[in-house]
Tab-separated table of C-alpha atoms and ligand atoms in Angstrom:
chain	number	residue	atom	x	y	z
A	1332	UNK	CA	-21.689	13.013	9.004
A	1333	UNK	CA	-24.991	11.392	8.292
A	1334	UNK	CA	-23.926	8.368	10.307
A	1335	UNK	CA	-23.035	10.490	13.315
A	1336	UNK	CA	-26.375	12.295	13.115
A	1337	UNK	CA	-28.200	8.989	12.895
A	1338	UNK	CA	-26.332	7.598	15.913
A	1339	UNK	CA	-27.097	10.698	17.940
A	1340	UNK	CA	-30.762	10.543	17.056
A	1341	UNK	CA	-31.069	6.842	17.869
A	1342	UNK	CA	-29.211	7.290	21.170
A	1343	UNK	CA	-31.421	10.239	22.082
A	1344	UNK	CA	-34.493	8.258	21.129
A	1345	UNK	CA	-33.446	5.324	23.249
A	1346	UNK	CA	-32.662	7.617	26.178
A	1347	UNK	CA	-36.075	9.217	25.886
A	1348	UNK	CA	-37.762	5.802	25.675
A	1349	UNK	CA	-35.921	4.397	28.738
A	1350	UNK	CA	-36.619	7.577	30.690
A	1351	UNK	CA	-40.318	7.336	29.893
A	1352	UNK	CA	-40.379	3.645	30.918
A	1353	UNK	CA	-38.612	4.435	34.191
A	1354	UNK	CA	-40.940	7.369	34.936
A	1355	UNK	CA	-43.947	5.154	34.249
A	1356	UNK	CA	-42.550	2.319	36.424
A	1357	UNK	CA	-41.764	4.660	39.312
A	1358	UNK	CA	-45.382	5.839	39.305
A	1359	UNK	CA	-46.959	2.465	38.611
A	1360	UNK	CA	-44.905	0.417	41.085
A	1361	UNK	CA	-44.235	3.057	43.740
A	1362	UNK	CA	-44.372	1.669	47.291
A	1363	UNK	CA	-46.668	3.833	49.375
A	1364	UNK	CA	-44.867	5.136	52.469
A	1365	UNK	CA	-46.864	4.625	55.613
A	1366	UNK	CA	-47.102	8.081	57.239
A	1367	UNK	CA	-47.181	6.352	60.618
A	1368	UNK	CA	-43.644	5.017	60.019
A	1369	UNK	CA	-42.424	8.580	59.575
A	1370	UNK	CA	-44.284	9.743	62.670
A	1371	UNK	CA	-42.803	6.871	64.691
A	1372	UNK	CA	-39.328	7.642	63.391
A	1373	UNK	CA	-39.738	11.188	64.718
A	1374	UNK	CA	-40.342	10.038	68.300
A	1375	UNK	CA	-37.539	7.432	68.423
A	1376	UNK	CA	-34.316	8.439	70.205
A	1377	UNK	CA	-32.216	7.963	67.053
A	1378	UNK	CA	-29.509	5.882	68.731
A	1379	UNK	CA	-29.527	3.399	65.807
A	1380	UNK	CA	-28.177	0.784	68.209
A	1381	UNK	CA	-30.028	-2.156	66.654
A	1382	UNK	CA	-31.031	-3.456	70.099
A	1383	UNK	CA	-34.620	-3.760	68.845
A	1384	UNK	CA	-33.443	-6.379	66.327
A	1385	UNK	CA	-33.982	-4.143	63.264
A	1386	UNK	CA	-31.435	-2.258	61.168
A	1387	UNK	CA	-31.538	1.059	62.979
A	1388	UNK	CA	-34.442	3.319	63.920
A	1389	UNK	CA	-35.784	3.573	60.329
A	1390	UNK	CA	-36.110	-0.210	60.083
A	1391	UNK	CA	-37.787	-0.408	63.458
A	1392	UNK	CA	-40.256	2.389	62.649
A	1393	UNK	CA	-41.291	0.644	59.430
A	1394	UNK	CA	-41.602	-2.697	61.226
A	1395	UNK	CA	-43.892	-1.194	63.868
A	1396	UNK	CA	-46.044	0.572	61.275
A	1397	UNK	CA	-46.478	-2.691	59.360
A	1398	UNK	CA	-47.299	-4.621	62.530
A	1399	UNK	CA	-44.103	-6.725	62.510
A	1400	UNK	CA	-42.570	-5.178	65.639
A	1401	UNK	CA	-44.158	-4.382	69.004
A	1402	UNK	CA	-44.796	-0.757	69.907
A	1403	UNK	CA	-42.590	-1.123	72.996
A	1404	UNK	CA	-39.638	-2.678	71.134
A	1405	UNK	CA	-37.287	0.301	71.559
A	1406	UNK	CA	-35.375	-0.445	74.748
A	1407	UNK	CA	-33.420	2.790	74.624
A	1408	UNK	CA	-36.566	4.923	74.604
A	1409	UNK	CA	-38.203	2.784	77.272
A	1410	UNK	CA	-41.729	3.439	78.455
A	1411	UNK	CA	-42.050	7.137	77.483
A	1412	UNK	CA	-41.228	6.353	73.837
A	1413	UNK	CA	-43.403	3.212	73.865
A	1414	UNK	CA	-46.383	5.320	74.985
A	1415	UNK	CA	-45.841	7.821	72.155
A	1416	UNK	CA	-45.368	5.066	69.547
A	1417	UNK	CA	-48.474	3.361	70.922
A	1418	UNK	CA	-50.547	6.509	70.522
A	1419	UNK	CA	-49.443	6.801	66.860
A	1420	UNK	CA	-50.495	3.194	66.314
A	1421	UNK	CA	-53.703	3.583	68.344
A	1422	UNK	CA	-52.550	1.079	70.983
A	1423	UNK	CA	-52.621	1.655	74.715
A	1424	UNK	CA	-49.216	0.987	76.318
A	1425	UNK	CA	-48.766	0.296	80.004
A	1426	UNK	CA	-45.771	1.966	81.674
A	1427	UNK	CA	-42.993	-0.568	82.287
A	1428	UNK	CA	-40.297	-0.234	84.869
A	1429	UNK	CA	-36.781	0.548	83.659
A	1430	UNK	CA	-34.326	-2.348	83.862
A	1431	UNK	CA	-30.571	-2.081	84.391
A	1432	UNK	CA	-27.838	-4.602	83.594
A	1433	UNK	CA	-26.021	-6.111	86.581
A	1434	UNK	CA	-22.825	-8.160	86.421
A	1435	UNK	CA	-23.466	-10.973	88.888
A	1436	UNK	CA	-19.874	-11.379	90.035
A	1437	UNK	CA	-17.535	-9.468	92.336
A	1438	UNK	CA	-14.566	-11.747	91.790
A	1439	UNK	CA	-12.046	-9.170	90.660
A	1440	UNK	CA	-8.272	-9.643	90.929
A	1441	UNK	CA	-8.358	-8.717	94.641
A	1442	UNK	CA	-11.137	-11.153	95.557
A	1443	UNK	CA	-10.687	-14.129	93.234
A	1444	UNK	CA	-7.812	-16.396	92.254
A	1445	UNK	CA	-6.715	-17.454	88.782
A	1446	UNK	CA	-5.834	-21.014	87.888
A	1447	UNK	CA	-3.482	-20.054	85.056
A	1448	UNK	CA	-2.140	-16.996	83.296
A	1449	UNK	CA	-3.968	-16.236	80.074
A	1450	UNK	CA	-1.991	-14.598	77.293
A	1451	UNK	CA	-4.293	-15.272	74.321
A	1452	UNK	CA	-6.750	-13.044	72.429
A	1453	UNK	CA	-8.234	-10.386	74.700
A	1454	UNK	CA	-11.765	-11.647	74.362
A	1455	UNK	CA	-13.936	-13.491	76.897
A	1456	UNK	CA	-15.347	-15.937	74.335
A	1457	UNK	CA	-11.845	-16.952	73.226
A	1458	UNK	CA	-10.577	-17.210	76.812
A	1459	UNK	CA	-13.546	-19.257	77.965
A	1460	UNK	CA	-12.704	-21.884	75.322
A	1461	UNK	CA	-9.474	-22.621	77.154
A	1462	UNK	CA	-10.686	-24.774	80.077
A	1463	UNK	CA	-13.419	-22.232	80.869
A	1464	UNK	CA	-10.957	-19.353	81.173
A	1465	UNK	CA	-8.240	-18.452	83.678
A	1466	UNK	CA	-10.526	-17.767	86.675
A	1467	UNK	CA	-10.346	-20.312	89.491
A	1468	UNK	CA	-14.148	-20.039	89.721
A	1469	UNK	CA	-15.503	-21.420	86.477
A	1470	UNK	CA	-18.535	-19.089	86.789
A	1471	UNK	CA	-16.591	-15.855	87.296
A	1472	UNK	CA	-16.187	-12.764	85.132
A	1473	UNK	CA	-13.146	-13.049	82.856
A	1474	UNK	CA	-12.740	-9.277	82.637
A	1475	UNK	CA	-11.656	-9.201	79.000
A	1476	UNK	CA	-14.488	-6.907	78.023
A	1477	UNK	CA	-16.526	-8.732	75.393
A	1478	UNK	CA	-19.545	-7.035	76.955
A	1479	UNK	CA	-17.826	-3.643	76.786
A	1480	UNK	CA	-17.290	-3.990	73.033
A	1481	UNK	CA	-20.973	-4.629	72.283
A	1482	UNK	CA	-22.481	-1.911	74.480
A	1483	UNK	CA	-23.751	0.862	72.174
A	1484	UNK	CA	-24.024	3.322	75.074
A	1485	UNK	CA	-20.596	3.141	76.740
A	1486	UNK	CA	-22.413	1.912	79.845
A	1487	UNK	CA	-20.106	-0.924	80.858
A	1488	UNK	CA	-16.379	-0.929	81.467
A	1489	UNK	CA	-13.634	-3.047	82.987
A	1490	UNK	CA	-12.547	-1.851	86.422
A	1491	UNK	CA	-8.968	-1.683	87.719
A	1492	UNK	CA	-9.611	-5.035	89.337
A	1493	UNK	CA	-10.395	-6.541	85.915
A	1494	UNK	CA	-14.095	-7.085	86.254
A	1495	UNK	CA	-17.021	-5.696	84.270
A	1496	UNK	CA	-18.910	-2.848	85.975
A	1497	UNK	CA	-22.130	-1.227	84.728
A	1498	UNK	CA	-22.785	2.507	84.856
A	1499	UNK	CA	-26.398	2.599	86.100
A	1500	UNK	CA	-27.048	6.059	84.681
A	1501	UNK	CA	-25.915	5.210	81.162
A	1502	UNK	CA	-27.406	1.710	80.880
A	1503	UNK	CA	-30.552	1.573	78.753
A	1504	UNK	CA	-31.295	-2.091	79.465
A	1505	UNK	CA	-30.908	-2.995	75.786
A	1506	UNK	CA	-29.511	-6.411	76.761
A	1507	UNK	CA	-26.669	-6.550	74.223
A	1508	UNK	CA	-24.148	-7.367	76.962
A	1509	UNK	CA	-26.437	-10.093	78.312
A	1510	UNK	CA	-26.301	-11.860	74.954
A	1511	UNK	CA	-22.563	-11.330	74.528
A	1512	UNK	CA	-21.273	-12.612	77.870
A	1513	UNK	CA	-20.092	-16.215	77.418
A	1514	UNK	CA	-20.423	-16.796	81.166
A	1515	UNK	CA	-24.109	-15.737	81.277
A	1516	UNK	CA	-23.177	-13.411	84.089
A	1517	UNK	CA	-25.239	-10.378	83.224
A	1518	UNK	CA	-28.886	-9.956	84.148
A	1519	UNK	CA	-31.389	-7.165	83.574
A	1520	UNK	CA	-32.933	-6.239	86.913
A	1521	UNK	CA	-35.763	-3.737	87.620
A	1522	UNK	CA	-34.368	-0.377	88.715
A	1523	UNK	CA	-36.411	-0.365	91.923
A	1524	UNK	CA	-34.802	-3.595	93.140
A	1525	UNK	CA	-31.949	-2.498	95.351
A	1526	UNK	CA	-30.693	-5.924	96.483
A	1527	UNK	CA	-28.895	-8.476	94.288
A	1528	UNK	CA	-26.965	-11.696	94.711
A	1529	UNK	CA	-23.755	-10.878	92.848
A	1530	UNK	CA	-22.607	-14.457	92.323
A	1531	UNK	CA	-23.767	-17.307	90.116
A	1532	UNK	CA	-21.465	-20.040	91.396
A	1533	UNK	CA	-23.139	-23.366	91.978
A	1534	UNK	CA	-19.998	-24.868	93.493
A	1535	UNK	CA	-20.016	-26.234	97.065
A	1536	UNK	CA	-19.163	-23.647	99.747
A	1537	UNK	CA	-15.652	-24.998	100.378
A	1538	UNK	CA	-14.728	-24.699	96.719
A	1539	UNK	CA	-16.235	-21.212	96.474
A	1540	UNK	CA	-14.120	-20.104	99.459
A	1541	UNK	CA	-10.941	-21.441	97.847
A	1542	UNK	CA	-11.589	-19.472	94.661
A	1543	UNK	CA	-13.224	-16.236	95.761
A	1544	UNK	CA	-13.676	-14.115	98.903
A	1545	UNK	CA	-17.078	-12.748	97.889
A	1546	UNK	CA	-18.859	-15.801	96.485
A	1547	UNK	CA	-22.101	-17.336	97.758
A	1548	UNK	CA	-21.132	-20.257	99.999
A	1549	UNK	CA	-24.676	-21.550	100.422
A	1550	UNK	CA	-24.770	-20.968	104.208
A	1551	UNK	CA	-28.458	-19.927	104.049
A	1552	UNK	CA	-28.109	-17.171	106.652
A	1553	UNK	CA	-29.885	-14.835	104.250
A	1554	UNK	CA	-32.747	-17.290	103.879
A	1555	UNK	CA	-33.213	-17.389	107.657
A	1556	UNK	CA	-32.944	-13.605	108.004
A	1557	UNK	CA	-35.447	-12.706	105.284
A	1558	UNK	CA	-38.858	-11.937	106.796
A	1559	UNK	CA	-40.605	-11.813	103.428
A	1560	UNK	CA	-39.771	-15.187	101.829
A	1561	UNK	CA	-37.936	-13.276	99.141
A	1562	UNK	CA	-34.945	-15.623	98.966
A	1563	UNK	CA	-34.744	-19.155	97.752
A	1564	UNK	CA	-31.869	-21.496	97.064
A	1565	UNK	CA	-31.292	-23.278	93.780
A	1566	UNK	CA	-28.195	-25.458	93.345
A	1567	UNK	CA	-26.630	-24.146	96.544
A	1568	UNK	CA	-26.977	-20.562	95.362
A	1569	UNK	CA	-29.100	-17.793	96.914
A	1570	UNK	CA	-31.572	-16.129	94.584
A	1571	UNK	CA	-33.635	-13.005	95.231
A	1572	UNK	CA	-37.304	-13.204	94.312
A	1573	UNK	CA	-37.820	-9.703	92.979
A	1574	UNK	CA	-41.605	-10.014	93.204
A	1575	UNK	CA	-41.357	-10.460	96.972
A	1576	UNK	CA	-38.273	-8.425	97.911
A	1577	UNK	CA	-39.148	-5.208	99.789
A	1578	UNK	CA	-35.584	-3.807	99.822
A	1579	UNK	CA	-35.210	-4.109	103.610
A	1580	UNK	CA	-31.566	-5.167	102.936
A	1581	UNK	CA	-31.393	-7.419	105.991
A	1582	UNK	CA	-30.067	-10.342	103.913
A	1583	UNK	CA	-27.159	-8.222	102.693
A	1584	UNK	CA	-26.334	-7.301	106.295
A	1585	UNK	CA	-26.302	-10.965	107.296
A	1586	UNK	CA	-24.335	-12.362	104.348
A	1587	UNK	CA	-20.904	-13.298	105.760
A	1588	UNK	CA	-19.064	-13.000	102.441
A	1589	UNK	CA	-20.721	-9.909	100.974
A	1590	UNK	CA	-22.074	-11.923	98.039
A	1591	UNK	CA	-25.405	-10.116	98.460
A	1592	UNK	CA	-25.101	-6.519	97.459
A	1593	UNK	CA	-27.526	-3.805	98.592
A	1594	UNK	CA	-27.676	-0.163	97.608
A	1595	UNK	CA	-27.509	0.962	101.230
A	1596	UNK	CA	-27.192	4.573	100.137
A	1597	UNK	CA	-30.820	4.332	99.014
A	1598	UNK	CA	-32.112	2.650	102.160
A	1599	UNK	CA	-35.203	4.341	103.550
A	1600	UNK	CA	-36.615	4.978	106.989
A	1601	UNK	CA	-40.253	5.314	108.020
A	1602	UNK	CA	-41.592	8.494	109.589
A	1603	UNK	CA	-44.950	8.869	111.371
A	1604	UNK	CA	-46.676	12.208	110.949
A	1605	UNK	CA	-47.987	12.942	114.445
A	1606	UNK	CA	-50.795	15.168	113.270
A	1607	UNK	CA	-52.301	12.282	111.294
A	1608	UNK	CA	-51.600	9.316	113.624
A	1609	UNK	CA	-54.721	7.997	115.389
A	1610	UNK	CA	-52.870	5.416	117.521
A	1611	UNK	CA	-54.659	2.427	115.993
A	1612	UNK	CA	-51.478	0.248	116.389
A	1613	UNK	CA	-51.818	-1.209	112.869
A	1614	UNK	CA	-48.245	-0.199	112.029
A	1615	UNK	CA	-46.844	-1.579	115.273
A	1616	UNK	CA	-48.529	-4.936	114.673
A	1617	UNK	CA	-47.264	-5.312	111.120
A	1618	UNK	CA	-43.640	-4.293	111.766
A	1619	UNK	CA	-41.457	-7.403	111.717
A	1620	UNK	CA	-38.513	-5.546	113.214
A	1621	UNK	CA	-40.193	-4.084	116.326
A	1622	UNK	CA	-39.269	-0.659	115.056
A	1623	UNK	CA	-42.466	1.113	116.120
A	1624	UNK	CA	-43.484	2.004	119.655
A	1625	UNK	CA	-46.640	3.559	121.114
A	1626	UNK	CA	-49.713	2.708	123.171
A	1627	UNK	CA	-53.198	2.324	121.699
A	1628	UNK	CA	-54.842	5.688	120.969
A	1629	UNK	CA	-51.533	7.459	121.602
A	1630	UNK	CA	-49.248	8.881	118.932
A	1631	UNK	CA	-46.835	6.235	117.646
A	1632	UNK	CA	-43.227	6.749	116.655
A	1633	UNK	CA	-40.552	4.944	114.647
A	1634	UNK	CA	-37.266	3.769	116.163
A	1635	UNK	CA	-34.912	4.701	113.282
A	1636	UNK	CA	-32.142	2.326	114.363
A	1637	UNK	CA	-34.453	-0.659	114.053
A	1638	UNK	CA	-36.382	0.435	110.972
A	1639	UNK	CA	-35.179	-1.299	107.810
A	1640	UNK	CA	-37.296	0.783	105.446
A	1641	UNK	CA	-39.320	-2.224	104.318
A	1642	UNK	CA	-42.435	-0.054	104.037
A	1643	UNK	CA	-44.958	-2.562	105.407
A	1644	UNK	CA	-46.268	-0.018	107.937
A	1645	UNK	CA	-46.833	2.529	105.167
A	1646	UNK	CA	-49.086	0.070	103.362
A	1647	UNK	CA	-50.981	-0.881	106.513
A	1648	UNK	CA	-51.649	2.586	108.026
A	1649	UNK	CA	-55.356	3.342	107.445
A	1650	UNK	CA	-54.915	7.122	107.585
A	1651	UNK	CA	-51.744	7.508	105.474
A	1652	UNK	CA	-49.830	8.865	108.447
A	1653	UNK	CA	-46.501	7.231	107.505
A	1654	UNK	CA	-44.058	8.130	104.784
A	1655	UNK	CA	-40.736	6.631	103.737
A	1656	UNK	CA	-37.825	9.032	103.548
A	1657	UNK	CA	-34.311	8.391	102.254
A	1658	UNK	CA	-32.167	7.773	105.323
A	1659	UNK	CA	-29.550	10.367	106.228
A	1660	UNK	CA	-26.125	8.742	106.245
B	773	LIG	S1	-24.638	-2.200	79.798
B	773	LIG	FE1	-25.612	-3.867	78.607
B	773	LIG	S2	-27.846	-3.520	78.781
B	773	LIG	FE2	-26.791	-1.631	79.482
B	773	LIG	S3	-26.748	-0.320	77.639
B	773	LIG	FE3	-24.790	-1.466	77.686
B	773	LIG	S4	-25.167	-3.316	76.462
B	773	LIG	FE4	-27.177	-2.423	76.920
B	774	LIG	S1	-19.239	-9.857	82.155
B	774	LIG	FE1	-18.955	-11.594	80.740
B	774	LIG	S2	-18.382	-10.596	78.782
B	774	LIG	FE2	-18.149	-9.025	80.385
B	774	LIG	S3	-15.981	-9.136	80.953
B	774	LIG	FE3	-17.117	-10.503	82.359
B	774	LIG	S4	-17.048	-12.546	81.387
B	774	LIG	FE4	-16.462	-11.035	79.842
């Protein structure tokens, strides 16, 4: 009996001692929580996608508060969240334009040929290890959806024609698909840029034609048509210079294969407000498409069929008499 009592007392004593040590340690070595981390966590979208490079939103918030991560590191939240995080951290954040992923290939099963039938693992990385994959064009989308699997926002899918397609509304521009694609086919492009070359083939034109109906064949018609020096050619492939492109979409109209894609549904048209026009002719002089008519000191007007919506006249008009409206289709 005595032994049992002694054991109980010594166990209780040890428990009390360990408890006291732990209580002391938790006070003595407690890590102070930065209140800014909690405030930042509150304004994050909570997607926990890891696109910022940290383990979820909690990890990112702590990294920002401790100065290890930039205030604009949350791609899902974009500029609005970056501004709020910046104000918590006392940093001014400039608004950045939203970017959207684009798959730079239109070589689906209707447009492109295969060089063999692939029956291996349904994964683009695995398929690309077998002689670059089954596509005749060694640059083309393999359509096995490696990008789809990594997208945390269900913003990319494989179409009926077996090619990756991005849902513009759902894409947050996190860039996970860009990293995952073994063909380096996906690019993040500013939302306001409405024209893209959807091909990355550097093959000679003849070879492109043999493999795909919608590839860039290097004919340079787009280069000649562009009035704004917004296209250049690298390795036989057209490239849009987003800093110069004004979305006139003329290159896409000229491209004989359709390799240049334009969001024609968003094409604009200029409109001159008669009550403001002073007939100075500034707009007429700057228009590269002869889409404005009118005599000096008379009201000018736009010829909608010629206007490409490039917006140069809007910038030049000294009395703000011109606006760009979305074209009625
Ligand atoms: S499509 Fe790509 S960039 Fe867009 S949300 Fe998905 S993974 Fe991110
Ligand atoms: S875009 Fe790249 S990862 Fe996505 S299906 Fe095509 S080849 Fe595969």
